[in-house]
Coordinates of C-alpha atoms in Angstrom, one line a residue:
M1 CA -7.0 -1.9 -4.8
S2 CA -3.7 -1.3 -5.8
K3 CA -1.8 0.5 -3.2
F4 CA 0.2 2.0 -5.5
D5 CA -0.3 5.5 -7.2
L6 CA -2.0 5.1 -10.9
R7 CA -1.4 8.8 -11.9
P8 CA 0.3 8.4 -15.2
P9 CA 3.0 10.4 -15.1
T10 CA 3.4 14.6 -15.7
E11 CA 4.4 15.7 -19.4
A12 CA 7.4 17.0 -17.4
Q13 CA 8.5 13.1 -16.5
R14 CA 7.1 11.5 -19.2
A15 CA 9.5 14.0 -21.3
Q16 CA 12.3 13.1 -18.9
I17 CA 11.7 9.1 -18.7
I18 CA 11.6 9.3 -23.2
A19 CA 14.8 11.3 -23.4
G20 CA 16.3 8.9 -21.9
L21 CA 15.4 5.6 -24.0
N22 CA 17.2 4.1 -26.6
G23 CA 15.6 3.6 -30.2
D24 CA 13.8 -0.4 -29.3
E25 CA 12.7 1.0 -26.2
R26 CA 10.9 3.7 -27.9
R27 CA 9.5 1.2 -30.8
V28 CA 8.5 -0.9 -28.3
L29 CA 7.4 1.0 -25.4
L30 CA 6.2 3.8 -27.3
E31 CA 5.3 2.3 -31.2
H32 CA 4.0 -0.7 -29.8
G33 CA 6.8 -2.5 -31.2
T34 CA 8.2 -6.3 -30.9
E35 CA 11.3 -7.8 -29.4
A36 CA 12.6 -10.6 -31.9
A37 CA 11.6 -13.6 -30.3
F38 CA 14.3 -15.6 -27.8
C39 CA 16.4 -12.7 -27.4
G40 CA 15.1 -10.8 -24.9
V41 CA 17.7 -10.0 -21.4
F42 CA 14.6 -11.3 -19.4
L43 CA 13.3 -14.7 -21.1
D44 CA 15.7 -17.2 -19.1
N45 CA 16.2 -15.0 -15.9
H46 CA 15.4 -17.3 -12.6
R47 CA 15.8 -15.3 -10.1
D48 CA 13.4 -14.5 -7.3
G49 CA 11.5 -10.9 -7.8
I50 CA 9.3 -8.1 -9.4
Y51 CA 9.4 -7.1 -13.0
T52 CA 8.0 -4.0 -13.3
C53 CA 7.3 -1.6 -16.2
R54 CA 10.7 -0.6 -17.5
F55 CA 8.9 3.4 -17.9
C56 CA 7.1 4.3 -15.1
G57 CA 9.1 1.4 -12.6
L58 CA 4.9 0.3 -11.6
P59 CA 5.4 -4.0 -10.4
L60 CA 3.7 -5.8 -13.1
F61 CA 4.7 -9.7 -12.8
R62 CA 6.3 -11.5 -9.6
S63 CA 8.6 -14.4 -10.6
S64 CA 6.4 -16.3 -8.5
A65 CA 4.2 -16.2 -11.8
K66 CA 6.6 -16.9 -14.1
F67 CA 6.6 -19.7 -16.3
D68 CA 8.7 -21.7 -19.8
S69 CA 5.7 -21.0 -22.7
G70 CA 8.6 -21.6 -25.0
T71 CA 7.3 -19.2 -27.4
G72 CA 10.5 -17.1 -26.6
W73 CA 9.2 -14.7 -25.3
P74 CA 9.2 -13.9 -21.0
S75 CA 5.4 -15.8 -20.0
F76 CA 3.8 -14.9 -17.2
F77 CA 0.1 -16.9 -15.8
R78 CA -0.8 -13.7 -13.3
P79 CA -0.2 -10.2 -12.7
Y80 CA 0.8 -8.4 -10.1
D81 CA -2.3 -6.7 -9.3
E82 CA -4.5 -6.9 -11.9
S83 CA -5.0 -3.1 -11.9
H84 CA -1.6 -2.7 -13.2
I85 CA -2.2 -4.1 -16.6
R86 CA -4.7 -2.8 -19.1
R87 CA -6.0 -4.7 -21.9
L88 CA -7.0 -4.2 -25.4
R89 CA -8.7 -4.9 -28.6
D90 CA -5.7 -5.5 -30.8
T91 CA -6.8 -6.1 -34.5
S92 CA -2.9 -5.4 -35.9
Y93 CA -1.9 -8.2 -38.6
G94 CA -5.2 -9.3 -39.7
M95 CA -5.5 -10.5 -36.3
I96 CA -7.6 -10.7 -33.2
R97 CA -5.5 -10.4 -29.8
V98 CA -5.7 -8.6 -26.3
E99 CA -2.7 -6.6 -26.0
E100 CA -1.6 -5.6 -22.4
V101 CA -0.1 -1.6 -21.6
C102 CA 1.3 -0.7 -18.2
A103 CA -1.9 1.0 -16.3
R104 CA -0.3 4.4 -15.0
C105 CA 1.8 4.8 -17.7
G106 CA 0.2 3.3 -21.1
S107 CA 3.6 1.8 -22.8
H108 CA 3.4 -1.3 -24.5
L109 CA 4.1 -4.8 -22.7
G110 CA 3.3 -7.6 -25.3
H111 CA -0.2 -9.6 -25.4
V112 CA -2.1 -11.5 -23.3
F113 CA -3.4 -15.1 -24.5
P114 CA -5.6 -18.1 -23.6
D115 CA -3.3 -20.8 -23.6
G116 CA -1.6 -20.8 -20.3
P117 CA -1.4 -22.6 -17.2
P118 CA -3.3 -23.1 -14.7
P119 CA -5.0 -21.4 -12.5
T120 CA -5.5 -18.3 -14.2
G121 CA -5.2 -20.0 -18.3
E122 CA -3.4 -16.6 -19.0
R123 CA 0.0 -16.3 -20.7
H124 CA 1.3 -13.2 -20.6
C125 CA 3.3 -13.0 -23.7
L126 CA 5.9 -9.5 -22.4
N127 CA 8.9 -8.1 -24.5
S128 CA 11.8 -8.0 -22.0
I129 CA 12.5 -4.4 -23.3
S130 CA 9.1 -3.6 -21.6
L131 CA 10.4 -4.7 -18.2
S132 CA 13.0 -3.7 -15.4
F133 CA 13.3 -6.0 -12.8
T134 CA 14.1 -5.6 -8.7
D135 CA 15.7 -8.9 -7.0
Q136 CA 13.8 -9.4 -3.8
G137 CA 14.8 -8.4 -1.0
Q138 CA 15.5 -4.9 -3.3
P139 CA 14.0 -1.6 -3.2
L140 CA 11.3 -1.1 -5.8
P141 CA 12.3 1.2 -8.3
D142 CA 10.6 4.7 -7.8
I143 CA 10.9 6.8 -11.3
L144 CA 7.7 8.8 -10.7
E145 CA 9.3 9.9 -7.1
R146 CA 6.8 8.9 -5.1
G147 CA 7.2 7.6 -2.1
A148 CA 6.3 4.3 -0.6
P149 CA 5.4 2.1 -1.4
E150 CA 7.7 2.3 -4.1
G151 CA 11.4 2.6 -3.5
V152 CA 11.2 0.0 -0.6
P153 CA 11.6 -3.8 -0.8
D154 CA 8.0 -6.1 -2.4
A155 CA 6.4 -7.3 0.7
P156 CA 6.7 -11.6 -0.3
E157 CA 3.8 -12.8 -1.9
T158 CA 1.3 -14.6 1.2
A159 CA -1.0 -17.7 -0.1
G160 CA -4.0 -16.1 0.2
A161 CA -2.9 -14.1 -3.0
A162 CA -1.4 -16.5 -4.7
S163 CA -4.5 -17.8 -5.1
R164 CA -6.4 -14.9 -6.5

């Protein structure tokens, strides 16, 4: 069970956050769009830290689960916590895929494919524009003002958690 509060943002919080998004962020996060391949700011990010939801700040992926998939989008083999993402059937564009959204706010993140590396065999292929990044040791965002564990540095991943 997650230590984070997974209740969605209030309508007032949603309106305030949406007002601060630019057109590309709205298109991807709210309208399930996709950014162009090989142009996202996190594709070549190699710093240690946590990738969080651009909309609500929920931790989504650790840098230790990031890998170079060669697809042009940041890719991860395991989420920060499985309860932080929601998987949806996506039949757009004549394909059957698994869309991935933030479990707290519903923002579009990308898609999950079954061609990733061990130990999960999954490739969470995400839009950089859907993410924010917090360097290891820095406080996690607390966009919804919910308090700890948000707003404090993340605890380092333990060996047991790495084998989930």
